[in-house]
Short mmCIF file of C-alpha atoms and ligand atoms in Angstrom, two decimals:
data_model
loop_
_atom_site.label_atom_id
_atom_site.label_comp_id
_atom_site.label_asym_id
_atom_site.label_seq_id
_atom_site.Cartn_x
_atom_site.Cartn_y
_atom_site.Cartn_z
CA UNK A 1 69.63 68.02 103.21
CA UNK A 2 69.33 68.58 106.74
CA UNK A 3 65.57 68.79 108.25
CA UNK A 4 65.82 68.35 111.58
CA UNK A 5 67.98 69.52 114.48
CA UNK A 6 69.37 66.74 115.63
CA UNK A 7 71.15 66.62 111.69
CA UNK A 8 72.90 69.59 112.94
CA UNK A 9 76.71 69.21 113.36
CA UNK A 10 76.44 71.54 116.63
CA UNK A 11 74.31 68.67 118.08
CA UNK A 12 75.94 65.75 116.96
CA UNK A 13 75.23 65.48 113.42
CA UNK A 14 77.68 64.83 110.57
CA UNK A 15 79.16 67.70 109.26
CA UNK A 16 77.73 69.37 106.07
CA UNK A 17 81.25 69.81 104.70
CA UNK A 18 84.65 67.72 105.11
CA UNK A 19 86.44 70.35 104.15
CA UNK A 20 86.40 74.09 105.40
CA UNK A 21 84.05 76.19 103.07
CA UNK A 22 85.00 79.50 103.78
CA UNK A 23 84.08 83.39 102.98
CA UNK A 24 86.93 84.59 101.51
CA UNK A 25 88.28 81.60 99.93
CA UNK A 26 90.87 82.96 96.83
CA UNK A 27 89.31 82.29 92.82
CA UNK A 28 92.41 79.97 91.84
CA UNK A 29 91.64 80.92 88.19
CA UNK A 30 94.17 80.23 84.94
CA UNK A 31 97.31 78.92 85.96
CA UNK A 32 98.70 77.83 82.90
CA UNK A 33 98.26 81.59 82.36
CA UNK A 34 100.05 82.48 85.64
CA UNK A 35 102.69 80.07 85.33
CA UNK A 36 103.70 81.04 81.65
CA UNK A 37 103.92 85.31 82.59
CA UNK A 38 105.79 84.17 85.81
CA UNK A 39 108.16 81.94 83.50
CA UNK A 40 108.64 84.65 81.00
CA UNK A 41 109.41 87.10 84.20
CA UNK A 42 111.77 85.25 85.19
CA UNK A 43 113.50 84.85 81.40
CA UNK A 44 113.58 88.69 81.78
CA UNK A 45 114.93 89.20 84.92
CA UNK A 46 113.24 91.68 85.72
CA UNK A 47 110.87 91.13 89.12
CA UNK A 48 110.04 94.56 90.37
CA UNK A 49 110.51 98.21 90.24
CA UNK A 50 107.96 99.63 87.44
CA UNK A 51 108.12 96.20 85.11
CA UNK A 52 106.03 95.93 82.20
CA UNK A 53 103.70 93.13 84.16
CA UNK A 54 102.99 96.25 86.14
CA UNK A 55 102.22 98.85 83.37
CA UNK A 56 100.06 96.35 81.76
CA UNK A 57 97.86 95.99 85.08
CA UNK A 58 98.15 99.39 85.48
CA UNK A 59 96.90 100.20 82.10
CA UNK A 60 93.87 97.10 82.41
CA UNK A 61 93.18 98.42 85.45
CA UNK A 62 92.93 102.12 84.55
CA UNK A 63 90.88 100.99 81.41
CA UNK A 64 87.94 98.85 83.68
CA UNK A 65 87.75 101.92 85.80
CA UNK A 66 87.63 104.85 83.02
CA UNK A 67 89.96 106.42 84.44
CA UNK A 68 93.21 108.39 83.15
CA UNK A 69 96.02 107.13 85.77
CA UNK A 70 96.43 103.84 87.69
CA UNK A 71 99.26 103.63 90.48
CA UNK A 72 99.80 100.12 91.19
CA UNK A 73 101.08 99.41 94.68
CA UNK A 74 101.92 96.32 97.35
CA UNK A 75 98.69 96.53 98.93
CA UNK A 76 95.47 99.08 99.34
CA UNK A 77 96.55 100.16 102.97
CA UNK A 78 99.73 101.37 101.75
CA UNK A 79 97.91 102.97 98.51
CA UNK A 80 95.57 104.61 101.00
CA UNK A 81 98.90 105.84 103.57
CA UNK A 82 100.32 107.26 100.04
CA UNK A 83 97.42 108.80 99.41
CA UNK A 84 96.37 110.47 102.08
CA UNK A 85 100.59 111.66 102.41
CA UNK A 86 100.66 112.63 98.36
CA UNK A 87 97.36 115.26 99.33
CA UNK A 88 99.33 116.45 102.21
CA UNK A 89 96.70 116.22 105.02
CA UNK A 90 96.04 117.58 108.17
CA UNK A 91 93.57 117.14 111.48
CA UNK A 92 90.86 114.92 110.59
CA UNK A 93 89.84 112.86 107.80
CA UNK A 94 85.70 111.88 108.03
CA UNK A 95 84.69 108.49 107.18
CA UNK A 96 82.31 105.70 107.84
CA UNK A 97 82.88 103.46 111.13
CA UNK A 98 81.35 100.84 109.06
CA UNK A 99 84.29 99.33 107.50
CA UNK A 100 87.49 96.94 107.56
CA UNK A 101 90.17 98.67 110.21
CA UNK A 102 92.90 99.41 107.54
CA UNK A 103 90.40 102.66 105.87
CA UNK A 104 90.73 104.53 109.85
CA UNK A 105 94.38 102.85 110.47
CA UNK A 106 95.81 104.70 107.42
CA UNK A 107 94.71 108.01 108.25
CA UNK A 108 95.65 107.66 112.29
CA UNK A 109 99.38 105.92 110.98
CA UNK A 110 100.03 109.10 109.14
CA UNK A 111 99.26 111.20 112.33
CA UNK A 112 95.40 112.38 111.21
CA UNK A 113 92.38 111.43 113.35
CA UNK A 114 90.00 109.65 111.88
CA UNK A 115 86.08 111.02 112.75
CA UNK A 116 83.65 108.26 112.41
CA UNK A 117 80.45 108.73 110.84
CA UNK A 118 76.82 106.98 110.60
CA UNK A 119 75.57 105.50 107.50
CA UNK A 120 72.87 105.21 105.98
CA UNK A 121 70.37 102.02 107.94
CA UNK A 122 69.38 101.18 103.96
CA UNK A 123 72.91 101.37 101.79
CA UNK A 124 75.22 100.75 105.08
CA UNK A 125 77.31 103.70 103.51
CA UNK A 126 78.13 107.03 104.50
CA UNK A 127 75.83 109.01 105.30
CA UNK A 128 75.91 112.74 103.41
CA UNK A 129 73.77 114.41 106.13
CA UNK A 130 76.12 113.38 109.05
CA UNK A 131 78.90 113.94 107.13
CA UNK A 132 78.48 117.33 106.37
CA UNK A 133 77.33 117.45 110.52
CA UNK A 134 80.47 115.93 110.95
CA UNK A 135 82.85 118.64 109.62
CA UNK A 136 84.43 121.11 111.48
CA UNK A 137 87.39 123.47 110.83
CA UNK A 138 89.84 120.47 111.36
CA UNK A 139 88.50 118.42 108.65
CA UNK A 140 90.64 118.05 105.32
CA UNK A 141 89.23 115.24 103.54
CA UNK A 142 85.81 113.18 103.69
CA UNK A 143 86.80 109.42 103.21
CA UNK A 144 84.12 107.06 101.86
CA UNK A 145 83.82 103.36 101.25
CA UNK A 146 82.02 101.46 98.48
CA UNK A 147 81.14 98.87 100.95
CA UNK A 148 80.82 95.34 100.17
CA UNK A 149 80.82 96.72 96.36
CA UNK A 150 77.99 98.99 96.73
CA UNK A 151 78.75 102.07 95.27
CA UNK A 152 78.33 104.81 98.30
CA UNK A 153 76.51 108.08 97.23
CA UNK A 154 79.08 110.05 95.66
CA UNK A 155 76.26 112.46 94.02
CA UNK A 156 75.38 113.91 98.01
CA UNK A 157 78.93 113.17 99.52
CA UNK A 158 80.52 115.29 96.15
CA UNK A 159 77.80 118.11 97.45
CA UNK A 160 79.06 118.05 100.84
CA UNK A 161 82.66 117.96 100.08
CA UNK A 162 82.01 120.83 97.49
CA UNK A 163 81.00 122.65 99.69
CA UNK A 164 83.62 123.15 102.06
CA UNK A 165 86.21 122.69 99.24
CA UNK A 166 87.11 119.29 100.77
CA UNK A 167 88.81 116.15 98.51
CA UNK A 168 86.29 113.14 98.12
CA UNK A 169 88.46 110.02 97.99
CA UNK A 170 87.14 106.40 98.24
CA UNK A 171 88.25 103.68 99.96
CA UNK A 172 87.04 101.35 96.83
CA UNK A 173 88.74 98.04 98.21
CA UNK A 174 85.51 96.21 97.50
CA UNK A 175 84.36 97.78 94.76
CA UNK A 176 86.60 97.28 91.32
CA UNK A 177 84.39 96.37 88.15
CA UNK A 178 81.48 98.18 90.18
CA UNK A 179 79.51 100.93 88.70
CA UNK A 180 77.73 103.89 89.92
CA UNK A 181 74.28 105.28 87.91
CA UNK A 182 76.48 103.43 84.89
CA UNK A 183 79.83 105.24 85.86
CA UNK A 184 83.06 102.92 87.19
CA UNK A 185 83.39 103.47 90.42
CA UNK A 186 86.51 104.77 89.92
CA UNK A 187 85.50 108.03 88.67
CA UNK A 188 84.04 109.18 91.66
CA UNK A 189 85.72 111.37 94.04
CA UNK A 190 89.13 112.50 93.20
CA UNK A 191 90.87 109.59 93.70
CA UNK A 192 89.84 105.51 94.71
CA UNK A 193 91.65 103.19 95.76
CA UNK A 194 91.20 99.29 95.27
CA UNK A 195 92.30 96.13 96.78
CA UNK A 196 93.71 93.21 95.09
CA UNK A 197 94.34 91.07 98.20
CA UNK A 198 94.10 87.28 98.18
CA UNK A 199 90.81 87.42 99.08
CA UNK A 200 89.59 89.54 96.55
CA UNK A 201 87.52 89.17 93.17
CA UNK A 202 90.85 90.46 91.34
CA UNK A 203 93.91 89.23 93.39
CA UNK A 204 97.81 89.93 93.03
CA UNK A 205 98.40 87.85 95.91
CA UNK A 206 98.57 91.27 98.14
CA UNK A 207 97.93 94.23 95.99
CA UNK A 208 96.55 97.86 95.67
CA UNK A 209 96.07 100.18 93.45
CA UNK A 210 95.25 103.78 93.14
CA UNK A 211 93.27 105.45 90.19
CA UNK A 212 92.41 109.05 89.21
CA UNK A 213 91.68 111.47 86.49
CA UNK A 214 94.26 114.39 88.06
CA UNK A 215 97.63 113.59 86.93
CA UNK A 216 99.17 116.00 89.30
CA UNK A 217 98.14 113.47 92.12
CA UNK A 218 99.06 110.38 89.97
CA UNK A 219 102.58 111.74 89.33
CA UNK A 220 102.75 112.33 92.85
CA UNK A 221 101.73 109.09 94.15
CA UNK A 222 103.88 107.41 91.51
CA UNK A 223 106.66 109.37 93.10
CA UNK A 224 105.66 108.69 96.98
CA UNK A 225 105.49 104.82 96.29
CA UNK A 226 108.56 104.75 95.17
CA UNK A 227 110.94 106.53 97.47
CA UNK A 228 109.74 109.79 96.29
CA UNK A 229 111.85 109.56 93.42
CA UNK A 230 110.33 111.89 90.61
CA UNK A 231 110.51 110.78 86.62
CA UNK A 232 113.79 112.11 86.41
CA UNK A 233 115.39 109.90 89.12
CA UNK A 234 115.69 112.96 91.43
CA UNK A 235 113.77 112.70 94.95
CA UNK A 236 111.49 115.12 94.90
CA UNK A 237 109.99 113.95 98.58
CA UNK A 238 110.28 111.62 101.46
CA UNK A 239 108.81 108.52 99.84
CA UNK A 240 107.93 104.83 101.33
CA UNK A 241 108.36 101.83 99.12
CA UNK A 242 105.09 100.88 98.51
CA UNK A 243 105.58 99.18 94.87
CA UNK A 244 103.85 96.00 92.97
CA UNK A 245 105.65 93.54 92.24
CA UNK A 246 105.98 91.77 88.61
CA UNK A 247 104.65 88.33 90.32
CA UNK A 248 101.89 90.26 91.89
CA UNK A 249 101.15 91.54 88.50
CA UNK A 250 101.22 88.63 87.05
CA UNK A 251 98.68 87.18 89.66
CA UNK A 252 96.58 90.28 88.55
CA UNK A 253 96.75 90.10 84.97
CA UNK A 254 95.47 86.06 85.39
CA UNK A 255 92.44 87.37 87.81
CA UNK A 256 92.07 90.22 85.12
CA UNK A 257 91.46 87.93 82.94
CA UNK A 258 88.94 85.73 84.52
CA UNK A 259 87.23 88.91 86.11
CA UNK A 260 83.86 88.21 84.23
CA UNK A 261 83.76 84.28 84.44
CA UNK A 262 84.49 84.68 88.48
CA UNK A 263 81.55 87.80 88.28
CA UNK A 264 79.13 85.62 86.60
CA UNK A 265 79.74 83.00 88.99
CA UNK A 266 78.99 84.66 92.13
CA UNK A 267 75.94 86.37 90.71
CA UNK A 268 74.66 82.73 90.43
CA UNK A 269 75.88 81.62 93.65
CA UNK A 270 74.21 85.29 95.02
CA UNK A 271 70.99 83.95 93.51
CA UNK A 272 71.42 80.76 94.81
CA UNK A 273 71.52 82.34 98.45
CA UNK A 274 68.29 84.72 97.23
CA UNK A 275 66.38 82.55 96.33
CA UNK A 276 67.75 79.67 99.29
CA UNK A 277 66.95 82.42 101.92
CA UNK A 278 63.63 84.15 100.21
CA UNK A 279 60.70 83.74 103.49
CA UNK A 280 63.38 82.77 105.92
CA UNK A 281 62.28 84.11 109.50
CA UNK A 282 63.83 87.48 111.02
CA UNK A 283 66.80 87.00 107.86
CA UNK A 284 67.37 89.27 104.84
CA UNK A 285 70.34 89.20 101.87
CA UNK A 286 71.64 92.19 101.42
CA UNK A 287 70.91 93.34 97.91
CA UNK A 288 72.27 94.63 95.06
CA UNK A 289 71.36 97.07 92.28
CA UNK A 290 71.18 95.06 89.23
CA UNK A 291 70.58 98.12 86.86
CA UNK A 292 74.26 98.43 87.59
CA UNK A 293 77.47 96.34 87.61
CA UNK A 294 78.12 94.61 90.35
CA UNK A 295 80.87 92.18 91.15
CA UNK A 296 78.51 90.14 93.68
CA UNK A 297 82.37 89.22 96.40
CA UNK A 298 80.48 89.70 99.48
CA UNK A 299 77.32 88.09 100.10
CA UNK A 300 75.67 89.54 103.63
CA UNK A 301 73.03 88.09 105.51
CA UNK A 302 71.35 90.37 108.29
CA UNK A 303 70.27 87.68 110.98
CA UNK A 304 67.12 89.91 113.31
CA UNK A 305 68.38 89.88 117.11
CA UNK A 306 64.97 89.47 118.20
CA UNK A 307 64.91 85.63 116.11
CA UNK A 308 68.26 84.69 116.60
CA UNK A 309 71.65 86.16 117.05
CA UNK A 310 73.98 86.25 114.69
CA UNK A 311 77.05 84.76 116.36
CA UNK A 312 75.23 81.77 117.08
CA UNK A 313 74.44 81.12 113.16
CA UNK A 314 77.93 81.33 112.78
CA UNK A 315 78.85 79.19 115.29
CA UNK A 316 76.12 76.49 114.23
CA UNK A 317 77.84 77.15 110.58
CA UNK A 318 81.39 76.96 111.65
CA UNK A 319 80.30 73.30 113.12
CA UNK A 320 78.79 72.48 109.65
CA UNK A 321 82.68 73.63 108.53
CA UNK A 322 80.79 76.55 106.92
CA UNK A 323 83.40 79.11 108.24
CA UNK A 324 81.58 82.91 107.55
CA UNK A 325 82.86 86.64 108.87
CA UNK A 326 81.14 89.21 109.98
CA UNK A 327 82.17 92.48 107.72
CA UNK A 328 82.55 94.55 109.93
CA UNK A 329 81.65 93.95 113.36
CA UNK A 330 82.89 95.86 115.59
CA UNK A 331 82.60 99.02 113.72
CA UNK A 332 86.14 100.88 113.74
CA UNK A 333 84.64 103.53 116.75
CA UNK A 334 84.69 100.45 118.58
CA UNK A 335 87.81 98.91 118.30
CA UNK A 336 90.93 99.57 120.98
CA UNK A 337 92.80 102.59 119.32
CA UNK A 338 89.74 104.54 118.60
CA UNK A 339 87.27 103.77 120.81
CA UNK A 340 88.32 106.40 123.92
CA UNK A 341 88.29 109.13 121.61
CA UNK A 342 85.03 108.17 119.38
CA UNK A 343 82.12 109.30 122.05
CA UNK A 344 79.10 110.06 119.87
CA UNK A 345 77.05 106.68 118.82
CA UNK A 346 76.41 105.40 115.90
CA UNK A 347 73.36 103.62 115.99
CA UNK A 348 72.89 102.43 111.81
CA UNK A 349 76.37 101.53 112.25
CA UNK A 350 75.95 99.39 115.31
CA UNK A 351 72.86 97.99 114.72
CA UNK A 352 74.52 96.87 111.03
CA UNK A 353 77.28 95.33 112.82
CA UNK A 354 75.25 93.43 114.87
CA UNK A 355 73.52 91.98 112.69
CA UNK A 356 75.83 90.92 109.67
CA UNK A 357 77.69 87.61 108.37
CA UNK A 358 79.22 87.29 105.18
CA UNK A 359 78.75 83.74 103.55
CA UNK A 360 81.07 81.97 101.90
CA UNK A 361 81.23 82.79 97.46
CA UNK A 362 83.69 82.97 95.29
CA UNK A 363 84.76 79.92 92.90
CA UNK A 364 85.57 77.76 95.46
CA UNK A 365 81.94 77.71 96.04
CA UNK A 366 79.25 75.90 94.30
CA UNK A 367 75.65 76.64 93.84
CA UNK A 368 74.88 73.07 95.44
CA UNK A 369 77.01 74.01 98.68
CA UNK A 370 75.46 76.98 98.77
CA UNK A 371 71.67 75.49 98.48
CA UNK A 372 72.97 73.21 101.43
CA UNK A 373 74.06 76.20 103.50
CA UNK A 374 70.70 78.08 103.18
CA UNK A 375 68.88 74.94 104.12
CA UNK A 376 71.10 75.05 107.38
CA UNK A 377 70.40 78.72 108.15
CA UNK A 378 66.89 77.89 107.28
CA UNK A 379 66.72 75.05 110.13
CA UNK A 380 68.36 77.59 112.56
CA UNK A 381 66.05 80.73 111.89
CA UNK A 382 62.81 78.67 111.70
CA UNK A 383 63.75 77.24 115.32
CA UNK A 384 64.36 80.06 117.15
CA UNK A 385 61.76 81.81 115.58
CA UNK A 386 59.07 79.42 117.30
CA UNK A 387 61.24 79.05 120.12
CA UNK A 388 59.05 78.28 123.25
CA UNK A 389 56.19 77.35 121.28
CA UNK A 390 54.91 73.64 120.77
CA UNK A 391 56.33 70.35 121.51
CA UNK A 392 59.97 69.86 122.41
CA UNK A 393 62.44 66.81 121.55
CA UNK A 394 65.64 66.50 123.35
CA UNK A 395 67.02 67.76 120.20
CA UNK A 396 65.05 70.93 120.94
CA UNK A 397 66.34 71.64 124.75
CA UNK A 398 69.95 70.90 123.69
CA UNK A 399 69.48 73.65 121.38
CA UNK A 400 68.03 75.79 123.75
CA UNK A 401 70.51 74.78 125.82
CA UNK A 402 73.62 75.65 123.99
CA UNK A 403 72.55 78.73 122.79
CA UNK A 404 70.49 79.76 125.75
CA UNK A 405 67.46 80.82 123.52
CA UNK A 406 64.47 79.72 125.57
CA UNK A 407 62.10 82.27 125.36
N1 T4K B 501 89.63 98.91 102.94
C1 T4K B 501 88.68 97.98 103.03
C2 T4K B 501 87.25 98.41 103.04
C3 T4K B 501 89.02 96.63 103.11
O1 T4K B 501 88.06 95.69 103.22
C4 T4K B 501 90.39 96.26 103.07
C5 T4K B 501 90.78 94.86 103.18
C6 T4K B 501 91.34 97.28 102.96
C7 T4K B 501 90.93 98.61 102.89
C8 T4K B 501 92.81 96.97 102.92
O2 T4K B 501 93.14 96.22 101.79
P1 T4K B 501 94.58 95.46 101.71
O3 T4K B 501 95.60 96.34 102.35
O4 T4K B 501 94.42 94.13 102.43
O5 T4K B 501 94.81 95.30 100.23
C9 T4K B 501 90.56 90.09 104.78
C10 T4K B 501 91.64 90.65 103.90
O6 T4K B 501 92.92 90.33 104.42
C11 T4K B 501 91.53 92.14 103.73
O7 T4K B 501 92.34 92.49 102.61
C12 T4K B 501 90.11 92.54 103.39
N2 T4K B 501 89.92 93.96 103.32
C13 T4K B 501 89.16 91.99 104.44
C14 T4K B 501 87.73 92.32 104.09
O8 T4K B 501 89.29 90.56 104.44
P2 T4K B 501 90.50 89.31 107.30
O9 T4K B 501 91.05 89.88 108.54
O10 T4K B 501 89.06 88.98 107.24
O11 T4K B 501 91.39 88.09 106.80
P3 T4K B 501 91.37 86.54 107.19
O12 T4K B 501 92.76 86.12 107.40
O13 T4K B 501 90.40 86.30 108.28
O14 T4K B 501 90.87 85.86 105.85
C15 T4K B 501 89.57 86.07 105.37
C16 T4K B 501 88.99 84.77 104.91
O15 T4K B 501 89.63 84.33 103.73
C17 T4K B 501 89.09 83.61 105.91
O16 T4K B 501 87.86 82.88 105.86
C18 T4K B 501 90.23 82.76 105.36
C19 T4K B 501 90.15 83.00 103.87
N3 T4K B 501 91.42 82.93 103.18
C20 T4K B 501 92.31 83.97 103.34
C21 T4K B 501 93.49 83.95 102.67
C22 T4K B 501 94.48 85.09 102.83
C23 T4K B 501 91.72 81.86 102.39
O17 T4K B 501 90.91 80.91 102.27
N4 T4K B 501 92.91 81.84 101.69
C24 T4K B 501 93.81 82.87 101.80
O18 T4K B 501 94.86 82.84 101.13
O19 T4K B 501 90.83 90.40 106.13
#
């Protein structure tokens, strides 16, 4: 356990890891399991184009999220592009800043502009009151995001987008298993979409999926993902080729499988943190709503700018080979494509991004690392919260030093 500074890696001490423990690191679950649908895949011969690897993670999928139609596709960004395309959009498409870039890039690759929007300084999700401030005559679909797996409010988005007749859809890359005053997630809105990349609690390797209740849209989006070809084999429109493949599936239908071990797992590792973190100085966990389900894949810290700032926890982390990520600093207003055309601030949003690191969970991580990490964070926050105070060591001034935080 490290109790003084001079045990920090940053200043010479040994690291707290010899290998890189890392946020996003994948949940290798079954692979007997994996290996024997990939074997009997390849006895079929038959790796892609609407296998029945893919129906059955279609059909799992649709099931967890009670919800009528699943779409499976190569990855959420192109689920999203399909999407937004299959709806047949125009102008501008309102969603949260606050988010990974691939929620503004698919509206702006199909040609729409994407109007950023504050959130909400408690949930860090869209906010309905400068939503609805945020539509104009242009607008022609409000976008939101269950971030980090925290459902967004679909009750006072739905009013807003009712409103003006607008579609509610939901960037729900986060957010599959997650539930909503008891609903799935997945029946909110018209239409979510989930992720099922690598680094996510269910992974296909890369994967998406789409999910709704209106099979006018699923049949469409079916269509649109592949080629635009219709049921019948005719195209009906101009299509991409944005289809699963039967390994993917495969991938899924092991994670699928393992979805509540891997759930249970980071709950503990979540409580681990809690309770690791509970009193620490100018530092709070982001929490969760346990009356609901949660899948716990993205732990956040908030570190207080006035005690510390957050880039250099994560540097004194990274040295400890603790490697975190801040989801999602800059906020998408910010970055270079959008950020000459985005003029109004968004101070929740900023002030989140600021602010925010995402430790490392998952499998890969144990409760015991994850003690060890919260007794590093600890060290840090307690320091610079009496920084300029009492006696200083050499140990102390180097500190200072690197991370210029005399007061
Ligand atoms: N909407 C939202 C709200 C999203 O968060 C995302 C994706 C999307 C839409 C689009 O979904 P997809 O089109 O990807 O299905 C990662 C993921 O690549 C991205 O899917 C995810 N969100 C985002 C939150 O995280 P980066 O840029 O942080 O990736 P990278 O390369 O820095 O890796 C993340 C961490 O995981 C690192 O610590 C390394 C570790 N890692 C990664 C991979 C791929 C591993 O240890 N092993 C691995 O195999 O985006």
């Amino acid at each position: 356990m490290k109790k003084r500074l001079e045990d920090l890696a940053i200043l010479g001490g040994e690291p707290l890891f010899t290998t890189p423990v890392r946020t996003g690191t994948p949940n290798i679950t079954d692979r007997v399991r994996l290996f024997s649908l990939l074997s009997e895949m390849l006895d079929r011969n038959w790796l892609s184009n609407g296998g029945p690897l893919v129906r059955q993670f279609e059909d799992q999928v649709a099931e967890l999220s009670g919800v009528k139609h699943c779409v499976a596709m190569c990855n959420a960004t192109v689920a999203l592009h399909v999407l937004l395309r299959a709806l047949n959009l125009s102008g501008e498409v309102v969603m949260p800043s606050l988010t990974f870039p691939a929620t503004a890039h698919a509206a702006a690759w199909l040609g729409l502009d994407p109007v950023f929007c504050d959130v909400d300084r408690r949930t860090a999700n869209l906010d309905p009151a400068r939503t609805a401030e945020a539509l104009n005559s242009r607008t022609s679909a409000i976008m939101g995001v269950h971030l980090w797996g925290r459902p967004a409010d679909a009750e006072g988005l739905s009013a807003v987008a009712a409103d003006r007749k607008l579609p509610l859809l939901f960037d729900a890359a986060h957010a599959i298993g997650c539930t909503a005053g008891g609903r799935p997630v997945g029946q909110l809105g018209l239409a979510s979409v989930f992720s099922f990349h690598a680094t996510k609690v269910v992974s296909a390797f890369e994967g998406g999926a789409l999910v709704t209740d209106d099979s006018g849209l699923a049949e469409e989006v079916r269509a649109l993902q592949n080629f635009g070809f219709a049921a019948d084999q005719t195209v009906r429109a101009v299509g991409t080729n944005g289809k699963m493949s039967e390994a993917a599936a495969a991938m899924g239908l092991t994670s699928l499988d393992s979805f509540d071990h891997v759930v249970t797992h980071n709950e503990g590792v979540y409580d681990t943190y809690l309770a690791g973190l509970a009193g620490v100085p100018g530092l709070s966990l982001g929490q969760f709503d346990r009356a609901e389900r949660n899948n716990f894949q993205y732990v956040l810290i908030e570190i207080d700018p006035e005690v510390a700032s957050r880039d250099d926890v994560q540097a004194v982390l990274a040295a400890e080979n603790v490697h975190t990520k801040r989801y999602f600093a800059p906020g998408c207003h910010e970055l270079a494509p959008y950020r000459d055309r985005h003029l109004t601030p968004l101070p929740h949003t900023e002030a989140i991004a600021a602010r925010v690191l995402a430790l490392p969970t998952g499998t890969g991580v144990g409760s015991d690392q994850a003690e060890r990490i919260c007794d590093v964070i600890r060290l840090v926050m307690q320091r610079t919260e009496r920084a300029g105070t009492g006696p200083r060591n050499d140990a102390d001034v180097r500190f200072e030093r690197i991370f210029q935080w005399s007061r």
